[in-house]
CSV table of C-alpha atoms and ligand atoms in Angstrom, one decimal:
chain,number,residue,atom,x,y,z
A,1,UNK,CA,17.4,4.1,-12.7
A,2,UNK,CA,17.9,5.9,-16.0
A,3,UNK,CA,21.2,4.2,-16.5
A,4,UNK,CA,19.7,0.8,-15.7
A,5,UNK,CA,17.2,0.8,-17.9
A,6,UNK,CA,19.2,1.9,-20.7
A,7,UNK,CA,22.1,-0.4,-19.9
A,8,UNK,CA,19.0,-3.8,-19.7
A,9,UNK,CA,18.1,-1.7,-23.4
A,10,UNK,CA,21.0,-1.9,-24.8
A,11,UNK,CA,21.7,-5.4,-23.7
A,12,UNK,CA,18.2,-6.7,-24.8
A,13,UNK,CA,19.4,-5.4,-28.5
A,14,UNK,CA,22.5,-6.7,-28.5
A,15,UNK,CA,21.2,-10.3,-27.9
A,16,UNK,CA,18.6,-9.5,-30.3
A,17,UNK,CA,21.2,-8.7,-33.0
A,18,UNK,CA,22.6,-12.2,-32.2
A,19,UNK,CA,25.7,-10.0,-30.7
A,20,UNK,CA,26.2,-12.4,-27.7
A,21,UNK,CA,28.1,-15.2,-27.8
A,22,UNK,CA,25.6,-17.6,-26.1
A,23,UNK,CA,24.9,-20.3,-29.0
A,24,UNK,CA,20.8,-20.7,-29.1
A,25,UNK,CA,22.0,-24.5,-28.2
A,26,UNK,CA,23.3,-23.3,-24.5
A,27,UNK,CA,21.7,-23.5,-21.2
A,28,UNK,CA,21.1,-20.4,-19.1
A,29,UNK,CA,22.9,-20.8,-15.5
A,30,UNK,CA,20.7,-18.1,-14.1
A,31,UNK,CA,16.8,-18.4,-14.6
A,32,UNK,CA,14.4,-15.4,-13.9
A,33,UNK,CA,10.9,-16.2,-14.0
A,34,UNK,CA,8.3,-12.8,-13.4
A,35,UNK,CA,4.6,-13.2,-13.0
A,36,UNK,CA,2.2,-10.1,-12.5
A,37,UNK,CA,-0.8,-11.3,-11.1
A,38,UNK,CA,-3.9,-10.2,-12.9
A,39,UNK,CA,-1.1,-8.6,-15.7
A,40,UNK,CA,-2.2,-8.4,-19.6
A,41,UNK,CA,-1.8,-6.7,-21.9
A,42,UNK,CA,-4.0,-3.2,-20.6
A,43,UNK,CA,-2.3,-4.0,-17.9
A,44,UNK,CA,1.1,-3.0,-19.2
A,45,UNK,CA,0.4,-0.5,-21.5
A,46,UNK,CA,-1.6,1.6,-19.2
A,47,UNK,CA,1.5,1.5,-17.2
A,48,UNK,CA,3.5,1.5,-20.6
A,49,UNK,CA,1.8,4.8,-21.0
A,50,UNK,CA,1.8,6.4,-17.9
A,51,UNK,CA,5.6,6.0,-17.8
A,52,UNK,CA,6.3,7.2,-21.0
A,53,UNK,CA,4.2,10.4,-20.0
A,54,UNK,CA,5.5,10.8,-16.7
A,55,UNK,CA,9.8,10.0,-17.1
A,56,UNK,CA,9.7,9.7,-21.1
A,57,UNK,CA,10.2,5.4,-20.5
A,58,UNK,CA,8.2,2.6,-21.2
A,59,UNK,CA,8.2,-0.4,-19.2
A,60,UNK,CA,11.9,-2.8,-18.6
A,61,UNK,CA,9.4,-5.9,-19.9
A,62,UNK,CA,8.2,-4.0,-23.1
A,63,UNK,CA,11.8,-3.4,-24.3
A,64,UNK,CA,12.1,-7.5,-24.8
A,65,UNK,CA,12.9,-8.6,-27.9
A,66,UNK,CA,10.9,-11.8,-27.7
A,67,UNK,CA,7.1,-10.9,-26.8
A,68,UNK,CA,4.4,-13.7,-27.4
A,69,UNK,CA,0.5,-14.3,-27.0
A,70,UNK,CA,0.0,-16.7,-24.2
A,71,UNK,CA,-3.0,-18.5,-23.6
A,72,UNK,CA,-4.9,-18.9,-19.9
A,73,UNK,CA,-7.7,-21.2,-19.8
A,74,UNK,CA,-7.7,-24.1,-17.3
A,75,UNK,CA,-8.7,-27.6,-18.0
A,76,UNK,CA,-12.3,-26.7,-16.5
A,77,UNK,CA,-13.0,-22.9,-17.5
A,78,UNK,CA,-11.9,-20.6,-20.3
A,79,UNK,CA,-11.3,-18.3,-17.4
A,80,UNK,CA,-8.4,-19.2,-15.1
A,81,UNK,CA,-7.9,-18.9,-11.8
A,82,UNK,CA,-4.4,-18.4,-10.2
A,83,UNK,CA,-4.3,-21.4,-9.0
A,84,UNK,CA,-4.5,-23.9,-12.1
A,85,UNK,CA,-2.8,-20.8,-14.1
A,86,UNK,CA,0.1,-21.0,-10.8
A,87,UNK,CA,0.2,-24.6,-12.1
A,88,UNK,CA,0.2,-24.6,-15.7
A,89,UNK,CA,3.4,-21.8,-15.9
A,90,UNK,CA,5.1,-23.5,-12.6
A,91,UNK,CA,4.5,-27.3,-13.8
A,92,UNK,CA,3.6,-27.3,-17.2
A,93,UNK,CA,0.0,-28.9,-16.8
A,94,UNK,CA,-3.8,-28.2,-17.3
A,95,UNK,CA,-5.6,-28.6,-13.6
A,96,UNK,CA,-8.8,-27.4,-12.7
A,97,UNK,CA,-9.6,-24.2,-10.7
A,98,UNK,CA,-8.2,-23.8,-7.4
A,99,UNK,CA,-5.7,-26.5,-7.8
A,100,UNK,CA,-2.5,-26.6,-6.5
A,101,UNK,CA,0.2,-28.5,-8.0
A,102,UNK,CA,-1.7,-31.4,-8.6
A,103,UNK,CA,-3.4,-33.0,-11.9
A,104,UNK,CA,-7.2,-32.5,-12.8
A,105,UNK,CA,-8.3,-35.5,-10.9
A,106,UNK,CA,-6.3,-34.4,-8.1
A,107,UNK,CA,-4.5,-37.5,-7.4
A,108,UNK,CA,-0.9,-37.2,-9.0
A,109,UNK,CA,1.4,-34.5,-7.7
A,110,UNK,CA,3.0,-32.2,-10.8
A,111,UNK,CA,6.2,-31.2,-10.7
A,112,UNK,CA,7.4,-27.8,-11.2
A,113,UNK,CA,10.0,-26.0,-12.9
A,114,UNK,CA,11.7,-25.0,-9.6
A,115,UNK,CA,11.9,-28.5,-8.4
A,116,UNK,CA,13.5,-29.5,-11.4
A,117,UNK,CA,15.8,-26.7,-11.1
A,118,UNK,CA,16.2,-27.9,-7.2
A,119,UNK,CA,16.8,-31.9,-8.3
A,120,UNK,CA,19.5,-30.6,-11.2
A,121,UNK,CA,21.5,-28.8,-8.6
A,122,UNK,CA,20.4,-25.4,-8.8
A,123,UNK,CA,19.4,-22.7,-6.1
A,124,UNK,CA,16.1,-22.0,-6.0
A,125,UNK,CA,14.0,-18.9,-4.9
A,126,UNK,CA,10.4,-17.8,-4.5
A,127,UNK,CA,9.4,-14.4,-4.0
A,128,UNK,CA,5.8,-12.3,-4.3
A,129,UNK,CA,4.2,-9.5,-2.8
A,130,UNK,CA,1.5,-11.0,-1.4
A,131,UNK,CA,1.2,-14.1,1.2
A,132,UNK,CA,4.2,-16.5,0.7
A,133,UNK,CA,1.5,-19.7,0.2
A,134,UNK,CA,-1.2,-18.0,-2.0
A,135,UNK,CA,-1.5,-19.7,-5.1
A,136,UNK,CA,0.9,-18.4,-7.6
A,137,UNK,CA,3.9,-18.8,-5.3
A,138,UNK,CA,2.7,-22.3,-4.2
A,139,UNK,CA,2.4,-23.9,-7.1
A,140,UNK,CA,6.0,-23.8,-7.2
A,141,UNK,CA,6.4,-26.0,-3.8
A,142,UNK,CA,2.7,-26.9,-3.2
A,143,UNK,CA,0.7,-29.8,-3.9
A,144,UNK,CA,-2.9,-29.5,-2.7
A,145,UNK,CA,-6.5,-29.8,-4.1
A,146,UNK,CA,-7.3,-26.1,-2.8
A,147,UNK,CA,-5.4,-23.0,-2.7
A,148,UNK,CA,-7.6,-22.4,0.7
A,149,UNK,CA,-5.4,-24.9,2.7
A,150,UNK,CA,-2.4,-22.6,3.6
A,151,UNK,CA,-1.5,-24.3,6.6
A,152,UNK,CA,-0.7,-27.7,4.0
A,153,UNK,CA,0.7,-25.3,1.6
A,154,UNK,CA,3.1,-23.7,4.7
A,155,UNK,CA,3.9,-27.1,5.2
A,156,UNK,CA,4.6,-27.9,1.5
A,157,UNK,CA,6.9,-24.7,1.5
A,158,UNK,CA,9.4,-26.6,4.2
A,159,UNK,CA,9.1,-29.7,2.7
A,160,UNK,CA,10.5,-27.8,-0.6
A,161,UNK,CA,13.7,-27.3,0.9
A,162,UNK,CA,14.3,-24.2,-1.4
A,163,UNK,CA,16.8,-21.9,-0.8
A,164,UNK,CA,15.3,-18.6,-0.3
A,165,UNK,CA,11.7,-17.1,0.2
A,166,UNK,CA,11.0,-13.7,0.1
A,167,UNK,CA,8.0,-11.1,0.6
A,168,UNK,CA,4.2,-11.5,1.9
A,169,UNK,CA,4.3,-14.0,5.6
A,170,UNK,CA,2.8,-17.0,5.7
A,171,UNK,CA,-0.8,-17.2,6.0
A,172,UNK,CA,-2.4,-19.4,8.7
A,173,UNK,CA,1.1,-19.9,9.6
A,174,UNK,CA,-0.5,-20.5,13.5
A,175,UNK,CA,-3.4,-22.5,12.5
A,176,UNK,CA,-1.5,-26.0,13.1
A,177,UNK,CA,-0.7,-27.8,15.8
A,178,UNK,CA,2.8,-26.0,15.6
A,179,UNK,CA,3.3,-22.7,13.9
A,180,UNK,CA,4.9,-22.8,10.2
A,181,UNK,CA,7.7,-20.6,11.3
A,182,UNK,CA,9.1,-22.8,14.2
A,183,UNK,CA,8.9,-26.0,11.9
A,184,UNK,CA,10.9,-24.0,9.0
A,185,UNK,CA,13.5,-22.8,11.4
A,186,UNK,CA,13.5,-26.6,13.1
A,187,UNK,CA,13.9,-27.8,9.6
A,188,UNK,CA,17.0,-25.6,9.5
A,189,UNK,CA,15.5,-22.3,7.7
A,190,UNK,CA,17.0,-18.8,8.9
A,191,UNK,CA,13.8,-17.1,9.7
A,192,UNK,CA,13.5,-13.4,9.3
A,193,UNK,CA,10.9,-11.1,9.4
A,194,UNK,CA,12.4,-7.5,8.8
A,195,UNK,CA,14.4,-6.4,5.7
A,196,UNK,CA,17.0,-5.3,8.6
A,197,UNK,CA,17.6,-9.1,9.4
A,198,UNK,CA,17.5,-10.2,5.6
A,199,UNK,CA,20.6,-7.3,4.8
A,200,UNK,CA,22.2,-8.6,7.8
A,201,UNK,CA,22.8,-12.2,6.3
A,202,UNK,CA,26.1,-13.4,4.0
A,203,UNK,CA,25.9,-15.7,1.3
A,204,UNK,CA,26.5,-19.2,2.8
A,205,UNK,CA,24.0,-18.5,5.4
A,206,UNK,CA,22.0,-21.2,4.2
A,207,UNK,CA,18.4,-21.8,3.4
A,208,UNK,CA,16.1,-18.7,4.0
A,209,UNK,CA,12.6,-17.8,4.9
A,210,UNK,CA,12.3,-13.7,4.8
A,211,UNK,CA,9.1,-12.9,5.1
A,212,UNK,CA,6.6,-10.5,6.8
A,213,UNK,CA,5.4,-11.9,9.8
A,214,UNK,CA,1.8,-11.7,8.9
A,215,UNK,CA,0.3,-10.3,5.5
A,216,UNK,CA,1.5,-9.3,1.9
A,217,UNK,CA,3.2,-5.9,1.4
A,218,UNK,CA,1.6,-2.8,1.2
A,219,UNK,CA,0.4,-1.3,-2.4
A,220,UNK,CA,3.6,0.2,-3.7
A,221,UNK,CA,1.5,3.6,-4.4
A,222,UNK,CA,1.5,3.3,0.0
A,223,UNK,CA,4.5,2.8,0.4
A,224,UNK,CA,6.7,4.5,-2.0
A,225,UNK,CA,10.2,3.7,-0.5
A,226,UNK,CA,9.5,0.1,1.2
A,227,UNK,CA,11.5,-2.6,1.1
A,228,UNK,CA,10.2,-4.7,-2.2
A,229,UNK,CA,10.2,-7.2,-4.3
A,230,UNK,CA,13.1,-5.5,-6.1
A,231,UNK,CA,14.6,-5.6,-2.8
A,232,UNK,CA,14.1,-9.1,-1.7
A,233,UNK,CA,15.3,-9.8,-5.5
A,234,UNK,CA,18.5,-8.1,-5.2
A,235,UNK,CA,19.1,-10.0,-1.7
A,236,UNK,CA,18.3,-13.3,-3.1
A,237,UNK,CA,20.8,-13.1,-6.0
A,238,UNK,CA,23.3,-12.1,-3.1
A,239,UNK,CA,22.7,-15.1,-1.3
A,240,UNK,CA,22.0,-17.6,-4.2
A,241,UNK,CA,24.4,-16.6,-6.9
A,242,UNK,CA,27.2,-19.5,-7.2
A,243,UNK,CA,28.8,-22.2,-9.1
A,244,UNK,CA,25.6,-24.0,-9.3
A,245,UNK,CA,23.2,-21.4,-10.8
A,246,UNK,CA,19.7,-20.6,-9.8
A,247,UNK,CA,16.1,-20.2,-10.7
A,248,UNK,CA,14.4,-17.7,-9.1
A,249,UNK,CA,10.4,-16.9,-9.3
A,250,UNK,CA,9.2,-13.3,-8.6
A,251,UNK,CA,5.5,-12.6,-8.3
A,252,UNK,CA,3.6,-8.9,-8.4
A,253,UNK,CA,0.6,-10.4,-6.9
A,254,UNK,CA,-1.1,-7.8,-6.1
A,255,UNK,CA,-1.5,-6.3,-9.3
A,256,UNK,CA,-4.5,-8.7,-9.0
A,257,UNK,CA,-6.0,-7.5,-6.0
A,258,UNK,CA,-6.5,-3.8,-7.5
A,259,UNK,CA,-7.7,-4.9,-10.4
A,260,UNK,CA,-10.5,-6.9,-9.1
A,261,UNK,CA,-11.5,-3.7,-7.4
A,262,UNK,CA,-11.1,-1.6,-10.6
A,263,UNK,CA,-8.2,0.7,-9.4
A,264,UNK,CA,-6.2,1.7,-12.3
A,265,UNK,CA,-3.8,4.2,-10.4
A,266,UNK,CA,-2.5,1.7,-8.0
A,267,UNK,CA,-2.8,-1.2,-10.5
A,268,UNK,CA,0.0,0.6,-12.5
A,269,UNK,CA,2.1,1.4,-9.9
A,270,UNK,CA,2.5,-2.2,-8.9
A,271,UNK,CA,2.8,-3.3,-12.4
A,272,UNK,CA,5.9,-0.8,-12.3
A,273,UNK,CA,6.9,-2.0,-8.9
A,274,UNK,CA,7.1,-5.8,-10.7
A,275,UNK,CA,9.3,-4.1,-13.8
A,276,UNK,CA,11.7,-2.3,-11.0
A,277,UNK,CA,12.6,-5.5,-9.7
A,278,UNK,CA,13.1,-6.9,-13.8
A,279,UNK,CA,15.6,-4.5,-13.9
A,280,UNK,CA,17.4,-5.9,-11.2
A,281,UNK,CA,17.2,-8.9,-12.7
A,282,UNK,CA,18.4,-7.2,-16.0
A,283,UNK,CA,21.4,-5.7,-14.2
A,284,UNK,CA,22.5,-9.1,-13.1
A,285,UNK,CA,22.4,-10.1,-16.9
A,286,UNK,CA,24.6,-7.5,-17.9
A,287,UNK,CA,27.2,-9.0,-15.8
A,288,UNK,CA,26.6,-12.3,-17.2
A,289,UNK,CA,25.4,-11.8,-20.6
A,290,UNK,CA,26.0,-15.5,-21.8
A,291,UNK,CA,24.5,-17.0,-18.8
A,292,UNK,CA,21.5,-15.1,-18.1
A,293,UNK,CA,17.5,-15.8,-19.2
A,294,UNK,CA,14.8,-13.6,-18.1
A,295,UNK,CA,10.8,-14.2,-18.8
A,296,UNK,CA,8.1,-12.5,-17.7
A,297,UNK,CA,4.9,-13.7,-17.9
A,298,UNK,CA,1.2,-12.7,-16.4
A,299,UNK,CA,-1.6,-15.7,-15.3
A,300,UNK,CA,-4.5,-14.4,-16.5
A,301,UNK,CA,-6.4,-10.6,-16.6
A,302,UNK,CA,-8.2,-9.4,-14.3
A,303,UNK,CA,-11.2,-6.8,-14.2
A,304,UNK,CA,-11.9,-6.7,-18.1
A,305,UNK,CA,-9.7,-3.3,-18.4
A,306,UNK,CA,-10.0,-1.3,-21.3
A,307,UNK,CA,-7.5,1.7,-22.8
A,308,UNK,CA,-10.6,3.4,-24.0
A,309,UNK,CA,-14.1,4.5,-22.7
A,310,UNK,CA,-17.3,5.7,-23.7
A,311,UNK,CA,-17.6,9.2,-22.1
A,312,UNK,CA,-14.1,9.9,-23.5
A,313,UNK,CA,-14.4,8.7,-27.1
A,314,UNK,CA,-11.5,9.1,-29.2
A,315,UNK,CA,-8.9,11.0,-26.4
A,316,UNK,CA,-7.1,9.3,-23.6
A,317,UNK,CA,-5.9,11.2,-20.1
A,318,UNK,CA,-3.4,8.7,-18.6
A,319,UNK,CA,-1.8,11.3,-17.1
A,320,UNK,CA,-4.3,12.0,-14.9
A,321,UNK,CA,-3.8,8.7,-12.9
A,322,UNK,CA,-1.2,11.2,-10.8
A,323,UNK,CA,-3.4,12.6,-9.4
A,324,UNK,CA,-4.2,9.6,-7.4
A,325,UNK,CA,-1.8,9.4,-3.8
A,326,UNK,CA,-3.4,6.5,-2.4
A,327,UNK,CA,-4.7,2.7,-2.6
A,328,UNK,CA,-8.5,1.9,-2.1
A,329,UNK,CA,-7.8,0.1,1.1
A,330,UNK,CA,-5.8,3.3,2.6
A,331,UNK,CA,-8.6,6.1,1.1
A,332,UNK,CA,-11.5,3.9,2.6
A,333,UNK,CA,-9.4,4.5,6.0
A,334,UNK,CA,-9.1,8.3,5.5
A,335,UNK,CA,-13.0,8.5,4.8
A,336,UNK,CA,-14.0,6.5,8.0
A,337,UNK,CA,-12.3,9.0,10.2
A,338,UNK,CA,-14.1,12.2,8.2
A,339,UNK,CA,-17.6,10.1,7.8
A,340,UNK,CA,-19.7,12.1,9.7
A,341,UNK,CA,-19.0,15.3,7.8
A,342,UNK,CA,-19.7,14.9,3.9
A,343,UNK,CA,-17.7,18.2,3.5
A,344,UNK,CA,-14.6,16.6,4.8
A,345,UNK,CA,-15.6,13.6,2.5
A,346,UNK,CA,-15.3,16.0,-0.3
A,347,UNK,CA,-12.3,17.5,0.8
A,348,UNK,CA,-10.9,14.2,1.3
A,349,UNK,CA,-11.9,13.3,-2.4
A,350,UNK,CA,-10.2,16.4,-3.8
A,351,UNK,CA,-6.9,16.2,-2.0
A,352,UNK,CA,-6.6,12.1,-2.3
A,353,UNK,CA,-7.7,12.1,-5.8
A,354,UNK,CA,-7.6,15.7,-7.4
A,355,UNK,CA,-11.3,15.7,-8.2
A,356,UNK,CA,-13.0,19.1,-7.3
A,357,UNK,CA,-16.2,19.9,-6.4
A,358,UNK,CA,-16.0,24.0,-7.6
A,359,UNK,CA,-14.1,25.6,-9.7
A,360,UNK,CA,-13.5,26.3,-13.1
A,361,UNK,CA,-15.4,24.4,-15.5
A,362,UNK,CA,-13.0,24.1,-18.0
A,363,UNK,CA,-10.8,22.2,-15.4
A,364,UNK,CA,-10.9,18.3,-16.4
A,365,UNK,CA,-10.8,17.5,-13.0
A,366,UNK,CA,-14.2,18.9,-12.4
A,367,UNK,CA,-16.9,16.8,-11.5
A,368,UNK,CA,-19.9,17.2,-13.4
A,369,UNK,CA,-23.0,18.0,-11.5
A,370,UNK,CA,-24.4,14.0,-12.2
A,371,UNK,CA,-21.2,12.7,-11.0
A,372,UNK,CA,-21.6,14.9,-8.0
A,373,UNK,CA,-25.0,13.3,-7.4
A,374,UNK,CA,-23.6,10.2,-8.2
A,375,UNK,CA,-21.0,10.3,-5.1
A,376,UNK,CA,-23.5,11.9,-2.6
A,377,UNK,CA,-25.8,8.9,-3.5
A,378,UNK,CA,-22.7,6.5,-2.5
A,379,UNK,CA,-22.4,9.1,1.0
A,380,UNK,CA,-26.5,8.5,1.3
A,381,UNK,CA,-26.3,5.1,1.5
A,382,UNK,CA,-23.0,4.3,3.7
A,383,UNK,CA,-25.2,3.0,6.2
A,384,UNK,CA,-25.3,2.9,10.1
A,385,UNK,CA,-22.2,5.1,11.3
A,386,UNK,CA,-21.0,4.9,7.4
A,387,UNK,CA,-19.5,1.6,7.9
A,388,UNK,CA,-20.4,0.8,4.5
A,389,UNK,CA,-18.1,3.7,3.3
A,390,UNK,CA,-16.8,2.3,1.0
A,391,UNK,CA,-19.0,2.7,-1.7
A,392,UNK,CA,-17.9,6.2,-1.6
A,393,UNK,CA,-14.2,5.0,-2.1
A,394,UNK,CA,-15.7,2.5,-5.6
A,395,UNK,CA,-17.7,5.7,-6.7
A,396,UNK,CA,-14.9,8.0,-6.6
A,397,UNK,CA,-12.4,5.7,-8.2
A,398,UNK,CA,-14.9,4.5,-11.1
A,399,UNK,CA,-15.5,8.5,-12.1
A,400,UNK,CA,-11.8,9.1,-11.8
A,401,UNK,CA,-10.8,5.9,-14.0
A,402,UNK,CA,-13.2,7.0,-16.5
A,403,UNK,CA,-12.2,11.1,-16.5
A,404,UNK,CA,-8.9,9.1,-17.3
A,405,UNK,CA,-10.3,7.3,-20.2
A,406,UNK,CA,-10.4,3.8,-18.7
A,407,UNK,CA,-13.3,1.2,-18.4
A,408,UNK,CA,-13.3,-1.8,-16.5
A,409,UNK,CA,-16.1,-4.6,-17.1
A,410,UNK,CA,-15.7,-7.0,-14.3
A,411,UNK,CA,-14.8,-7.9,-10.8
A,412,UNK,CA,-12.9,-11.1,-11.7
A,413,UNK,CA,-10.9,-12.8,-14.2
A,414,UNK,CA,-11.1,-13.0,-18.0
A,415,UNK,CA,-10.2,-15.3,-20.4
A,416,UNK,CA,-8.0,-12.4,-22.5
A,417,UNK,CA,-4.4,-14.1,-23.0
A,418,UNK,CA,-1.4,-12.3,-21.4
A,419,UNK,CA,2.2,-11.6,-22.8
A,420,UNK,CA,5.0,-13.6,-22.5
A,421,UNK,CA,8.5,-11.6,-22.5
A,422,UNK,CA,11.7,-13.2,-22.8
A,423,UNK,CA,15.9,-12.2,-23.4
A,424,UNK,CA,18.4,-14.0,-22.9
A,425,UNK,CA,20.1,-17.1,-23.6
A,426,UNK,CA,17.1,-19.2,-24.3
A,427,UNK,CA,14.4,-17.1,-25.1
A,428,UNK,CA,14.2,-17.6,-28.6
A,429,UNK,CA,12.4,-20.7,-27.6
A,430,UNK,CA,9.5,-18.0,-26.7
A,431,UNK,CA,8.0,-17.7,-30.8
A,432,UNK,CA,4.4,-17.5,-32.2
A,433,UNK,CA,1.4,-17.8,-30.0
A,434,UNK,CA,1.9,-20.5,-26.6
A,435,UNK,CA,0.1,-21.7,-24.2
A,436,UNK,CA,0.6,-20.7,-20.5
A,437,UNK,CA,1.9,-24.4,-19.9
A,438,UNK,CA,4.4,-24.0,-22.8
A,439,UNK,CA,6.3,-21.9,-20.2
A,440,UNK,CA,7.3,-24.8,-18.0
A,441,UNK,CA,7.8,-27.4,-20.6
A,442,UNK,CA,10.3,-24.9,-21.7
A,443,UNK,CA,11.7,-23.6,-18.8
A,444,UNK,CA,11.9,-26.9,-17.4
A,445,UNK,CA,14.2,-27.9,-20.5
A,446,UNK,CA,16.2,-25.2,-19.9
A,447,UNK,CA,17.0,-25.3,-16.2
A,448,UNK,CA,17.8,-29.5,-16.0
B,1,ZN,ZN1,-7.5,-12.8,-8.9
C-alpha cells in the first residue's frame, strides 16, 4: 500500500512538472471517473486527517495536482440531489431533482459521457457500492423522470450494452414481469453474483453484470477485508483494458448514506475505501503514464459536517474516530439483542465505541455525567420491547462525533460545492472554479 501510494505520488508530480510526454493536445485512452457520494470537502479532510494521524498519509485524491471548486446546484434547488447531480457530472446538463438522464422538462433523453465513450469505441464500466440502478450509477445508462423506478432503470442498464457492471445488485430486479437478471443474461450478459465467479472470468469473456444479488455492500468499517470497489476496479481493468481504451465510473455511494445519519467514523472509512480503489486506478497509470486521466469528483455534501465544534473550541481529536469498530446499522443490531438490560447497553457502548461510563476523569473518553443522562434518556424512551433502539445508537454517535470535535447540522444535503481532482493526460482542462456539469462537457471531449 505504502509503495503504491508513493509510486501514484511520484507520478502525480512528475505530470505536474510537465515531465510526461503526453502533449496537453492528446487524448487519454483510459478514462477514470470517481464520485463519492455525499463527499466535500469535510468530507475528505476529516479522512485526510485521520489518515495522516493514523499511517502518517493523506488521501491518494489529495495528492492531485489539479484540485478545483465545483459547483452542485440543480436547475430547481441550490441543493442537489443525486439524481440531477448523477446527471449533470454523467451528461453535462442541469435537470431537476430526482431526474434521471433526462432534461428539466423531462422529455428529451441526455446523453452521457459513457455513452459517448460507448458510440466512439471505447469499453465502458459502471461500478458503486450501493445498488447498481440508484441514481448516481444510472445516470450513466438511465433515462427516467424518477430515480424511484429501478425496475426501468434495470432495464435501461441492459439496454446500455456496457461492458462491465460491478458492486451493489439490482434493486427491484424481480418487480417486472421478468427479472432484470434473466433479461441481462438473455441479452447476452455473464451474470455473476460472487467475487469467486467475477475472478474466475478471462478478458474476452464478453459483457458483464457482477453484482450482489440483492443490496449494496456492507460499510467498509464492517467489513474490513470484503471484496470492494477497489476489487471490482481492478477486475474491470482486467477485463476491459485493450486496443480500444475505456471509461470506467466508480462510485463510493455510501459515503452518503452515513452522512445523512451523521456517522463520521464510518463516513471516513468509506471515503478511504473510495481512495483505495483511486490507487488502483493510479497503479494502472503508472503503467501507462501518457495514456492515463484520472478525476475524482463528489455530487453534493451531505449532513452540513463541520471540522470544528462548540464544546471543543479551538482543539480537534480525530484520532478518536478509532475508537469506533462498527457502522450505525450493525451497533443498532448489537443493542437489540442486550435491550432489556441497560447495563449491557452500556457495556455495549464502551466496547463498540470506547466511551466509558467510570473511570478516571481525566480520560477524554469519559462521559460527562449530562451526557450520561443524555443516553439513558435515549434508553427511556426506546419504546415497546426497545424497538425504537435506535435512538440510543444516534445518541451515542452524536456525543462521540463531538468528543471528536465534529458537528454536523443536517440530515440531508447542502448546497456547499465539492472538489474536483484530476492527473493525467487531460486534467489540466480541470482550472479555476467549474460547475459540476463542466465535468461532462469535458470529459465528453476527451473520451470521443
Ligand atoms: Zn443523499
Amino acid at each position: 500500500m505504502k509503495k503504491i501510494f508513493s509510486a501514484a505520488l511520484a507520478w502525480a508530480f512528475a505530470l505536474l512538472l510537465g515531465l510526461s510526454a503526453a502533449s496537453a493536445a492528446e487524448k487519454p485512452k483510459y478514462v477514470f471517473l470517481f464520485i463519492g457520494d455525499g463527499m466535500s470537502i469535510p468530507q475528505r479532510m476529516m479522512s485526510e486527517e485521520f489518515n495522516k494521524l493514523m499511517t502518517g498519509k493523506g488521501l491518494v485524491i489529495n495528492s492531485f495536482p489539479y484540485q478545483v471548486m465545483t459547483t452542485t446546484r440543480s436547475a430547481n434547488s441550490f441543493i442537489t440531489d443525486s439524481a440531477a447531480s448523477g446527471t449533470a457530472i454523467a451528461c453535462g446538463e442541469k435537470t431537476n431533482n430526482g431526474v434521471i438522464g433526462m432534461d428539466v422538462t423531462q422529455s428529451k433523453n441526455l446523453v452521457s459521457t459513457a455513452e459517448v465513450a460507448r458510440d466512439a469505441g471505447k469499453k465502458v464500466g459502471i461500478i458503486t457500492s450501493v445498488t447498481i440502478n440508484h441514481a448516481t450509477p444510472a445516470a450513466f445508462y438511465g433515462h427516467n423522470p424518477s430515480r424511484g423506478n429501478g425496475y426501468a432503470l434495470g432495464l435501461d442498464l441492459i439496454k446500455s450494452n456496457f461492458d462491465f457492471f460491478g458492486g451493489g445488485g439490482v434493486d427491484e430486479h424481480g418487480d417486472g414481469d421478468v427479472d432484470i437478471y434473466d433479461l441481462a443474461a438473455q441479452a447476452g450478459y455473464t451474470v455473476v453474483h460472487e467475487p469467486e465467479e467475477l475472478l474466475a472470468l478471462q478478458p474476452g469473456c464478453g459483457k458483464v453484470l457482477a453484482v450482489r444479488k440483492d443490496g449494496a455492500l456492507p460499510y467498509a468499517i464492517d467489513d474490513p477485508d470484503g471484496f470492494r470497489d477497489a476489487d471490482y476496479l481492478r477486475k474491470a481493468i482486467e477485463l476491459l483494458d485493450g486496443d480500444a481504451g475505456f471509461f470506467i465510473m466508480t462510485e463510493g455511494g455510501k459515503i452518503d448514506w452515513m452522512c445523512h445519519a451523521n456517522d463520521a467514523g464510518t463516513t471516513l472509512r468509506e471515503v478511504i475505501d473510495l481512495d483505495k480503489a483511486v490507487e488502483v486506478a493510479c497503479e494502472f497509470a503508472e503503467k501507462h503514464p501518457d495514456e492515463t486521466l484520472i478525476v475524482v469528483t463528489g455530487d453534493h455534501e451531505t449532513g452540513g459536517l463541520t471540522l470544528g465544534f462548540a464544546g471543543t473550541g479551538y482543539n480537534s481529536y480525530i484520532e478518536r474516530l478509532q475508537y469506533q469498530k462498527c457502522s450505525q446499522d450493525v451497533f443498532s443490531g448489537i443493542l437489540r439483542d442486550v435491550a432489556d438490560d441497560y447495563e449491557g447497553v452500556k457495556a455495549a457502548i464502551t466496547e463498540w465505541f470506547g466511551l466509558k461510563f467510570d473511570g478516571d476523569d481525566d480520560d477524554p473518553m469519559k462521559l460527562t455525567d449530562s451526557e450520561k443522562e443524555e443516553i439513558k434518556k435515549a434508553y427511556d424512551r426506546s419504546g415497546e420491547n426497545h424497538k425504537e433502539i435506535s435512538r440510543v445508537t444516534h445518541t451515542v454517535v452524536k456525543i462521540f462525533d463531538n468528543k471528536a470535535g465534529l458537528g454536523w447540522t443536517s440530515g440531508a444535503h447542502t448546497a456547499l460545492p465539492v472538489n474536483t481532482s484530476a492527473v493525467g493526460v487531460g486534467a489540466e482542462t480541470f482550472k479555476g472554479m467549474i460547475d459540476n456539469t463542466d465535468i461532462s462537457k469535458k470529459l465528453k471531449e476527451l473520451v470521443k
